[in-house]
């Protein structure tokens, strides 16, 4: 494989995929310029690691398109002192981006092998504020709740009640809702007291969220 200039590839990704589509928060753009996305995909995909689409990471799962990761991240409006829960660790890339922008990141993955590979990548890159566990993320991670923000990186049939319960007052949950394919809608849930307000930001396509408060299969 010819030498790849990953720094230049990251810069191009930010300038051609994120900024023109409206991602504008300086800290978010900086994190995309810094986090080595190629370290979260198999080596044979390094050449396309910064391209404008999702990539396979094994077991039928994917690392999401960079723009989707950026949009969901920016929607959380992070300042730096937050505790965040991610459901669907996958490759660990989204967790690495969040680790740069928030204080603590807790991430749940249903497949052991994906969780192991993600942990290895995050550890080798020195991320110390990410904890990963294997389990059903639709039930959240009660031990460290409540969370300032929750990000779900798989498509759900509806808003999981356990996740809303584990959200802080004024917290935000970002989650793709809807059936398989392009029928999904990226949704932001804002919690105020016992009330929730939802807003839809765009259509999207994610692998299914499978679990007790997700899809059966
Ligand atoms: N955030 C990931 C990244 O940065 O690579 C992308 C995640 S991929 C689109 C969705 C992931 O959600 C898959 O790895 C899948 O196994 C996982 N998943 C699906 N249902 C889940 C559940 N109930 N709990 C935890 N993980 C789940």
PDB file of C-alpha atoms and ligand atoms in Angstrom:
ATOM      1  CA  UNK A   1       0.000   0.000   0.000  1.00  0.00           C
ATOM      2  CA  UNK A   2       1.368   3.421  -0.899  1.00  0.00           C
ATOM      3  CA  UNK A   3       2.077   5.861   1.923  1.00  0.00           C
ATOM      4  CA  UNK A   4      -1.106   7.570   2.988  1.00  0.00           C
ATOM      5  CA  UNK A   5      -1.126  11.104   4.384  1.00  0.00           C
ATOM      6  CA  UNK A   6      -3.795  10.652   7.059  1.00  0.00           C
ATOM      7  CA  UNK A   7      -3.537  14.222   8.318  1.00  0.00           C
ATOM      8  CA  UNK A   8      -4.272  15.540   4.829  1.00  0.00           C
ATOM      9  CA  UNK A   9      -7.105  13.008   4.427  1.00  0.00           C
ATOM     10  CA  UNK A  10      -8.677  14.226   7.686  1.00  0.00           C
ATOM     11  CA  UNK A  11      -8.390  17.861   6.632  1.00  0.00           C
ATOM     12  CA  UNK A  12     -10.053  17.067   3.295  1.00  0.00           C
ATOM     13  CA  UNK A  13     -12.854  15.164   5.091  1.00  0.00           C
ATOM     14  CA  UNK A  14     -13.526  18.163   7.348  1.00  0.00           C
ATOM     15  CA  UNK A  15     -13.348  20.720   4.543  1.00  0.00           C
ATOM     16  CA  UNK A  16     -15.292  18.803   1.916  1.00  0.00           C
ATOM     17  CA  UNK A  17     -17.788  16.711   3.902  1.00  0.00           C
ATOM     18  CA  UNK A  18     -18.463  18.450   7.217  1.00  0.00           C
ATOM     19  CA  UNK A  19     -18.157  22.232   6.804  1.00  0.00           C
ATOM     20  CA  UNK A  20     -20.162  22.483   3.524  1.00  0.00           C
ATOM     21  CA  UNK A  21     -23.012  20.527   5.158  1.00  0.00           C
ATOM     22  CA  UNK A  22     -23.227  22.926   8.086  1.00  0.00           C
ATOM     23  CA  UNK A  23     -21.070  21.413  10.833  1.00  0.00           C
ATOM     24  CA  UNK A  24     -19.666  24.585  12.364  1.00  0.00           C
ATOM     25  CA  UNK A  25     -18.757  24.092  16.024  1.00  0.00           C
ATOM     26  CA  UNK A  26     -15.012  24.690  16.304  1.00  0.00           C
ATOM     27  CA  UNK A  27     -14.348  21.986  18.913  1.00  0.00           C
ATOM     28  CA  UNK A  28     -16.270  19.399  16.890  1.00  0.00           C
ATOM     29  CA  UNK A  29     -14.327  20.191  13.711  1.00  0.00           C
ATOM     30  CA  UNK A  30     -11.047  20.088  15.650  1.00  0.00           C
ATOM     31  CA  UNK A  31     -11.834  16.634  17.011  1.00  0.00           C
ATOM     32  CA  UNK A  32     -12.480  15.332  13.460  1.00  0.00           C
ATOM     33  CA  UNK A  33      -9.151  16.824  12.383  1.00  0.00           C
ATOM     34  CA  UNK A  34      -7.406  14.998  15.243  1.00  0.00           C
ATOM     35  CA  UNK A  35      -8.968  11.541  15.747  1.00  0.00           C
ATOM     36  CA  UNK A  36      -7.294   8.934  13.467  1.00  0.00           C
ATOM     37  CA  UNK A  37     -10.402   7.304  11.975  1.00  0.00           C
ATOM     38  CA  UNK A  38      -8.266   4.782  10.049  1.00  0.00           C
ATOM     39  CA  UNK A  39      -7.197   3.219  13.370  1.00  0.00           C
ATOM     40  CA  UNK A  40     -10.825   2.149  13.871  1.00  0.00           C
ATOM     41  CA  UNK A  41     -11.224   0.227  10.594  1.00  0.00           C
ATOM     42  CA  UNK A  42      -9.452  -2.878   9.235  1.00  0.00           C
ATOM     43  CA  UNK A  43      -6.110  -2.072   7.611  1.00  0.00           C
ATOM     44  CA  UNK A  44      -7.314  -3.079   4.142  1.00  0.00           C
ATOM     45  CA  UNK A  45      -9.811  -0.189   4.333  1.00  0.00           C
ATOM     46  CA  UNK A  46      -7.320   2.507   5.371  1.00  0.00           C
ATOM     47  CA  UNK A  47      -7.371   4.044   1.919  1.00  0.00           C
ATOM     48  CA  UNK A  48     -11.099   4.736   2.199  1.00  0.00           C
ATOM     49  CA  UNK A  49     -11.166   5.430   5.950  1.00  0.00           C
ATOM     50  CA  UNK A  50     -11.943   9.152   5.451  1.00  0.00           C
ATOM     51  CA  UNK A  51     -14.415   8.771   2.587  1.00  0.00           C
ATOM     52  CA  UNK A  52     -17.986  10.014   2.641  1.00  0.00           C
ATOM     53  CA  UNK A  53     -19.729   6.735   3.523  1.00  0.00           C
ATOM     54  CA  UNK A  54     -20.019   4.054   6.234  1.00  0.00           C
ATOM     55  CA  UNK A  55     -17.539   1.154   6.178  1.00  0.00           C
ATOM     56  CA  UNK A  56     -17.893  -2.474   7.311  1.00  0.00           C
ATOM     57  CA  UNK A  57     -16.238  -3.360  10.625  1.00  0.00           C
ATOM     58  CA  UNK A  58     -17.229  -7.051  10.785  1.00  0.00           C
ATOM     59  CA  UNK A  59     -20.258  -8.983  12.000  1.00  0.00           C
ATOM     60  CA  UNK A  60     -22.513  -7.093   9.545  1.00  0.00           C
ATOM     61  CA  UNK A  61     -21.910  -3.841  11.491  1.00  0.00           C
ATOM     62  CA  UNK A  62     -20.547  -0.511  10.281  1.00  0.00           C
ATOM     63  CA  UNK A  63     -18.571   2.553  11.289  1.00  0.00           C
ATOM     64  CA  UNK A  64     -20.958   5.395  10.439  1.00  0.00           C
ATOM     65  CA  UNK A  65     -20.409   8.012   7.721  1.00  0.00           C
ATOM     66  CA  UNK A  66     -18.207  10.847   9.107  1.00  0.00           C
ATOM     67  CA  UNK A  67     -20.941  13.450   8.519  1.00  0.00           C
ATOM     68  CA  UNK A  68     -23.488  11.425  10.559  1.00  0.00           C
ATOM     69  CA  UNK A  69     -21.003  11.086  13.437  1.00  0.00           C
ATOM     70  CA  UNK A  70     -20.390  14.849  13.291  1.00  0.00           C
ATOM     71  CA  UNK A  71     -24.079  15.756  13.107  1.00  0.00           C
ATOM     72  CA  UNK A  72     -24.981  13.573  16.088  1.00  0.00           C
ATOM     73  CA  UNK A  73     -22.001  14.850  18.057  1.00  0.00           C
ATOM     74  CA  UNK A  74     -22.778  18.510  17.356  1.00  0.00           C
ATOM     75  CA  UNK A  75     -26.411  17.922  18.363  1.00  0.00           C
ATOM     76  CA  UNK A  76     -25.273  17.143  21.903  1.00  0.00           C
ATOM     77  CA  UNK A  77     -23.881  20.713  22.275  1.00  0.00           C
ATOM     78  CA  UNK A  78     -20.951  19.578  24.405  1.00  0.00           C
ATOM     79  CA  UNK A  79     -18.907  22.041  26.468  1.00  0.00           C
ATOM     80  CA  UNK A  80     -16.369  19.634  27.959  1.00  0.00           C
ATOM     81  CA  UNK A  81     -17.610  18.693  31.422  1.00  0.00           C
ATOM     82  CA  UNK A  82     -20.321  16.206  30.461  1.00  0.00           C
ATOM     83  CA  UNK A  83     -20.918  12.551  31.177  1.00  0.00           C
ATOM     84  CA  UNK A  84     -22.086  10.834  27.981  1.00  0.00           C
ATOM     85  CA  UNK A  85     -23.565   7.421  27.260  1.00  0.00           C
ATOM     86  CA  UNK A  86     -23.144   5.895  23.812  1.00  0.00           C
ATOM     87  CA  UNK A  87     -25.244   2.890  22.751  1.00  0.00           C
ATOM     88  CA  UNK A  88     -23.532   0.942  19.948  1.00  0.00           C
ATOM     89  CA  UNK A  89     -19.739   1.168  20.401  1.00  0.00           C
ATOM     90  CA  UNK A  90     -19.062  -0.488  17.028  1.00  0.00           C
ATOM     91  CA  UNK A  91     -15.527   0.482  16.005  1.00  0.00           C
ATOM     92  CA  UNK A  92     -15.031   2.920  18.915  1.00  0.00           C
ATOM     93  CA  UNK A  93     -14.600   5.949  16.587  1.00  0.00           C
ATOM     94  CA  UNK A  94     -17.650   7.858  17.828  1.00  0.00           C
ATOM     95  CA  UNK A  95     -16.526   7.166  21.403  1.00  0.00           C
ATOM     96  CA  UNK A  96     -13.078   8.618  20.591  1.00  0.00           C
ATOM     97  CA  UNK A  97     -14.655  11.789  19.160  1.00  0.00           C
ATOM     98  CA  UNK A  98     -16.845  12.119  22.259  1.00  0.00           C
ATOM     99  CA  UNK A  99     -13.841  11.504  24.526  1.00  0.00           C
ATOM    100  CA  UNK A 100     -12.207  14.632  23.096  1.00  0.00           C
ATOM    101  CA  UNK A 101     -15.297  16.758  23.687  1.00  0.00           C
ATOM    102  CA  UNK A 102     -16.741  15.535  27.000  1.00  0.00           C
ATOM    103  CA  UNK A 103     -15.378  14.535  30.397  1.00  0.00           C
ATOM    104  CA  UNK A 104     -16.508  10.901  30.612  1.00  0.00           C
ATOM    105  CA  UNK A 105     -17.814   8.500  27.992  1.00  0.00           C
ATOM    106  CA  UNK A 106     -19.611   5.229  28.731  1.00  0.00           C
ATOM    107  CA  UNK A 107     -20.243   3.026  25.717  1.00  0.00           C
ATOM    108  CA  UNK A 108     -22.200  -0.235  25.367  1.00  0.00           C
ATOM    109  CA  UNK A 109     -21.881  -2.782  22.563  1.00  0.00           C
ATOM    110  CA  UNK A 110     -23.869  -6.000  22.181  1.00  0.00           C
ATOM    111  CA  UNK A 111     -21.059  -7.932  20.468  1.00  0.00           C
ATOM    112  CA  UNK A 112     -18.062  -8.972  22.556  1.00  0.00           C
ATOM    113  CA  UNK A 113     -15.610  -9.071  19.619  1.00  0.00           C
ATOM    114  CA  UNK A 114     -16.486  -5.526  18.495  1.00  0.00           C
ATOM    115  CA  UNK A 115     -16.211  -4.247  22.085  1.00  0.00           C
ATOM    116  CA  UNK A 116     -12.777  -5.902  22.424  1.00  0.00           C
ATOM    117  CA  UNK A 117     -11.460  -4.442  19.143  1.00  0.00           C
ATOM    118  CA  UNK A 118     -12.807  -0.976  19.987  1.00  0.00           C
ATOM    119  CA  UNK A 119     -11.247  -1.100  23.460  1.00  0.00           C
ATOM    120  CA  UNK A 120      -7.901  -2.118  22.011  1.00  0.00           C
ATOM    121  CA  UNK A 121      -7.949   0.795  19.552  1.00  0.00           C
ATOM    122  CA  UNK A 122      -9.002   3.317  22.203  1.00  0.00           C
ATOM    123  CA  UNK A 123      -6.399   2.057  24.696  1.00  0.00           C
ATOM    124  CA  UNK A 124      -3.586   2.105  22.163  1.00  0.00           C
ATOM    125  CA  UNK A 125      -4.440   5.715  21.280  1.00  0.00           C
ATOM    126  CA  UNK A 126      -4.413   6.683  24.963  1.00  0.00           C
ATOM    127  CA  UNK A 127      -8.085   7.512  25.568  1.00  0.00           C
ATOM    128  CA  UNK A 128      -8.472   7.235  29.337  1.00  0.00           C
ATOM    129  CA  UNK A 129     -11.979   8.635  29.784  1.00  0.00           C
ATOM    130  CA  UNK A 130     -13.905   5.923  27.893  1.00  0.00           C
ATOM    131  CA  UNK A 131     -15.410   2.853  29.557  1.00  0.00           C
ATOM    132  CA  UNK A 132     -16.894   0.068  27.436  1.00  0.00           C
ATOM    133  CA  UNK A 133     -19.160  -2.792  28.420  1.00  0.00           C
ATOM    134  CA  UNK A 134     -20.896  -5.591  26.575  1.00  0.00           C
ATOM    135  CA  UNK A 135     -24.660  -5.699  26.986  1.00  0.00           C
ATOM    136  CA  UNK A 136     -28.046  -4.486  25.857  1.00  0.00           C
ATOM    137  CA  UNK A 137     -27.673  -0.735  25.548  1.00  0.00           C
ATOM    138  CA  UNK A 138     -31.421  -0.171  25.169  1.00  0.00           C
ATOM    139  CA  UNK A 139     -31.509  -0.552  28.961  1.00  0.00           C
ATOM    140  CA  UNK A 140     -28.790   2.076  29.422  1.00  0.00           C
ATOM    141  CA  UNK A 141     -25.988   1.817  31.998  1.00  0.00           C
ATOM    142  CA  UNK A 142     -27.649   2.468  35.334  1.00  0.00           C
ATOM    143  CA  UNK A 143     -24.438   2.441  37.389  1.00  0.00           C
ATOM    144  CA  UNK A 144     -23.177   5.761  35.979  1.00  0.00           C
ATOM    145  CA  UNK A 145     -26.539   7.453  35.294  1.00  0.00           C
ATOM    146  CA  UNK A 146     -27.733  10.161  34.980  1.00  0.00           C
ATOM    147  CA  UNK A 147     -26.106  11.355  31.754  1.00  0.00           C
ATOM    148  CA  UNK A 148     -25.896  14.845  30.268  1.00  0.00           C
ATOM    149  CA  UNK A 149     -26.212  13.321  26.838  1.00  0.00           C
ATOM    150  CA  UNK A 150     -27.001   9.953  25.270  1.00  0.00           C
ATOM    151  CA  UNK A 151     -26.188   9.016  21.701  1.00  0.00           C
ATOM    152  CA  UNK A 152     -27.637   5.903  20.080  1.00  0.00           C
ATOM    153  CA  UNK A 153     -25.831   4.793  16.940  1.00  0.00           C
ATOM    154  CA  UNK A 154     -28.326   2.161  15.759  1.00  0.00           C
ATOM    155  CA  UNK A 155     -31.898   2.563  14.497  1.00  0.00           C
ATOM    156  CA  UNK A 156     -34.637   2.081  17.121  1.00  0.00           C
ATOM    157  CA  UNK A 157     -38.382   1.361  16.765  1.00  0.00           C
ATOM    158  CA  UNK A 158     -39.108   4.114  19.315  1.00  0.00           C
ATOM    159  CA  UNK A 159     -37.541   6.067  22.169  1.00  0.00           C
ATOM    160  CA  UNK A 160     -36.313   3.595  24.832  1.00  0.00           C
ATOM    161  CA  UNK A 161     -37.857   4.577  28.169  1.00  0.00           C
ATOM    162  CA  UNK A 162     -34.805   3.405  30.147  1.00  0.00           C
ATOM    163  CA  UNK A 163     -32.624   5.872  28.230  1.00  0.00           C
ATOM    164  CA  UNK A 164     -34.979   8.782  28.921  1.00  0.00           C
ATOM    165  CA  UNK A 165     -34.989   7.797  32.604  1.00  0.00           C
ATOM    166  CA  UNK A 166     -31.179   7.864  32.674  1.00  0.00           C
ATOM    167  CA  UNK A 167     -31.001  11.319  31.107  1.00  0.00           C
ATOM    168  CA  UNK A 168     -30.353  14.342  33.350  1.00  0.00           C
ATOM    169  CA  UNK A 169     -32.801  17.196  33.536  1.00  0.00           C
ATOM    170  CA  UNK A 170     -32.024  19.361  30.460  1.00  0.00           C
ATOM    171  CA  UNK A 171     -30.137  16.427  28.944  1.00  0.00           C
ATOM    172  CA  UNK A 172     -30.292  15.506  25.264  1.00  0.00           C
ATOM    173  CA  UNK A 173     -30.733  12.119  23.616  1.00  0.00           C
ATOM    174  CA  UNK A 174     -29.850  11.712  19.929  1.00  0.00           C
ATOM    175  CA  UNK A 175     -31.327   8.631  18.293  1.00  0.00           C
ATOM    176  CA  UNK A 176     -32.312   7.364  14.823  1.00  0.00           C
ATOM    177  CA  UNK A 177     -35.960   6.243  14.923  1.00  0.00           C
ATOM    178  CA  UNK A 178     -37.821   4.138  12.388  1.00  0.00           C
ATOM    179  CA  UNK A 179     -37.784   0.923  10.388  1.00  0.00           C
ATOM    180  CA  UNK A 180     -34.957  -0.457   8.327  1.00  0.00           C
ATOM    181  CA  UNK A 181     -33.625   1.467   5.339  1.00  0.00           C
ATOM    182  CA  UNK A 182     -34.130   5.164   4.660  1.00  0.00           C
ATOM    183  CA  UNK A 183     -37.324   5.289   6.722  1.00  0.00           C
ATOM    184  CA  UNK A 184     -35.306   6.329   9.789  1.00  0.00           C
ATOM    185  CA  UNK A 185     -35.313   9.854  11.164  1.00  0.00           C
ATOM    186  CA  UNK A 186     -32.540  11.294  13.310  1.00  0.00           C
ATOM    187  CA  UNK A 187     -34.361  12.529  16.388  1.00  0.00           C
ATOM    188  CA  UNK A 188     -33.320  14.743  19.289  1.00  0.00           C
ATOM    189  CA  UNK A 189     -35.088  14.236  22.597  1.00  0.00           C
ATOM    190  CA  UNK A 190     -34.779  17.017  25.185  1.00  0.00           C
ATOM    191  CA  UNK A 191     -35.839  16.272  28.733  1.00  0.00           C
ATOM    192  CA  UNK A 192     -37.175  18.948  31.084  1.00  0.00           C
ATOM    193  CA  UNK A 193     -38.490  17.596  34.366  1.00  0.00           C
ATOM    194  CA  UNK A 194     -40.903  14.838  33.409  1.00  0.00           C
ATOM    195  CA  UNK A 195     -41.600  16.339  29.993  1.00  0.00           C
ATOM    196  CA  UNK A 196     -39.816  15.485  26.775  1.00  0.00           C
ATOM    197  CA  UNK A 197     -39.679  17.440  23.546  1.00  0.00           C
ATOM    198  CA  UNK A 198     -38.641  15.767  20.323  1.00  0.00           C
ATOM    199  CA  UNK A 199     -37.361  17.291  17.108  1.00  0.00           C
ATOM    200  CA  UNK A 200     -36.466  15.544  13.857  1.00  0.00           C
ATOM    201  CA  UNK A 201     -33.302  16.612  12.099  1.00  0.00           C
ATOM    202  CA  UNK A 202     -32.890  14.460   8.977  1.00  0.00           C
ATOM    203  CA  UNK A 203     -33.473  11.105   7.335  1.00  0.00           C
ATOM    204  CA  UNK A 204     -30.800   8.476   7.920  1.00  0.00           C
ATOM    205  CA  UNK A 205     -29.964   4.785   7.644  1.00  0.00           C
ATOM    206  CA  UNK A 206     -28.475   2.801  10.536  1.00  0.00           C
ATOM    207  CA  UNK A 207     -28.185  -0.884  11.433  1.00  0.00           C
ATOM    208  CA  UNK A 208     -30.978  -1.946  13.823  1.00  0.00           C
ATOM    209  CA  UNK A 209     -30.862  -1.413  17.567  1.00  0.00           C
ATOM    210  CA  UNK A 210     -31.526  -4.900  18.874  1.00  0.00           C
ATOM    211  CA  UNK A 211     -32.574  -5.367  22.469  1.00  0.00           C
ATOM    212  CA  UNK A 212     -35.316  -5.354  25.085  1.00  0.00           C
ATOM    213  CA  UNK A 213     -36.372  -1.772  24.260  1.00  0.00           C
ATOM    214  CA  UNK A 214     -35.304  -2.017  20.609  1.00  0.00           C
ATOM    215  CA  UNK A 215     -36.052  -4.445  17.788  1.00  0.00           C
ATOM    216  CA  UNK A 216     -36.388  -8.193  18.492  1.00  0.00           C
ATOM    217  CA  UNK A 217     -33.925  -9.081  15.705  1.00  0.00           C
TER     218      UNK A 217
HETATM  219  N1  LIG B   1     -20.737   4.180  16.947  1.00  0.00           N
HETATM  220  C1  LIG B   1     -20.124   3.205  16.105  1.00  0.00           C
HETATM  221  C2  LIG B   1     -18.795   3.626  15.570  1.00  0.00           C
HETATM  222  O1  LIG B   1     -18.356   4.749  15.838  1.00  0.00           O
HETATM  223  O2  LIG B   1     -18.181   2.803  14.897  1.00  0.00           O
HETATM  224  C3  LIG B   1     -21.021   2.756  14.986  1.00  0.00           C
HETATM  225  C4  LIG B   1     -21.998   1.810  15.447  1.00  0.00           C
HETATM  226  S1  LIG B   1     -22.826   0.755  14.331  1.00  0.00           S
HETATM  227  C5  LIG B   1     -23.583   1.823  13.208  1.00  0.00           C
HETATM  228  C6  LIG B   1     -24.120   0.248  15.472  1.00  0.00           C
HETATM  229  C7  LIG B   1     -23.670  -0.644  16.573  1.00  0.00           C
HETATM  230  O3  LIG B   1     -24.747  -0.807  17.491  1.00  0.00           O
HETATM  231  C8  LIG B   1     -23.265  -2.023  16.118  1.00  0.00           C
HETATM  232  O4  LIG B   1     -21.956  -2.285  16.510  1.00  0.00           O
HETATM  233  C9  LIG B   1     -24.275  -2.941  16.833  1.00  0.00           C
HETATM  234  O5  LIG B   1     -23.727  -4.177  17.206  1.00  0.00           O
HETATM  235  C10 LIG B   1     -24.644  -2.104  18.032  1.00  0.00           C
HETATM  236  N2  LIG B   1     -25.905  -2.433  18.701  1.00  0.00           N
HETATM  237  C11 LIG B   1     -27.108  -2.746  18.160  1.00  0.00           C
HETATM  238  N3  LIG B   1     -28.018  -2.950  19.132  1.00  0.00           N
HETATM  239  C12 LIG B   1     -27.383  -2.739  20.314  1.00  0.00           C
HETATM  240  C13 LIG B   1     -27.785  -2.783  21.687  1.00  0.00           C
HETATM  241  N4  LIG B   1     -29.029  -3.071  22.077  1.00  0.00           N
HETATM  242  N5  LIG B   1     -26.861  -2.505  22.623  1.00  0.00           N
HETATM  243  C14 LIG B   1     -25.588  -2.202  22.285  1.00  0.00           C
HETATM  244  N6  LIG B   1     -25.145  -2.164  21.017  1.00  0.00           N
HETATM  245  C15 LIG B   1     -26.038  -2.408  20.041  1.00  0.00           C
END
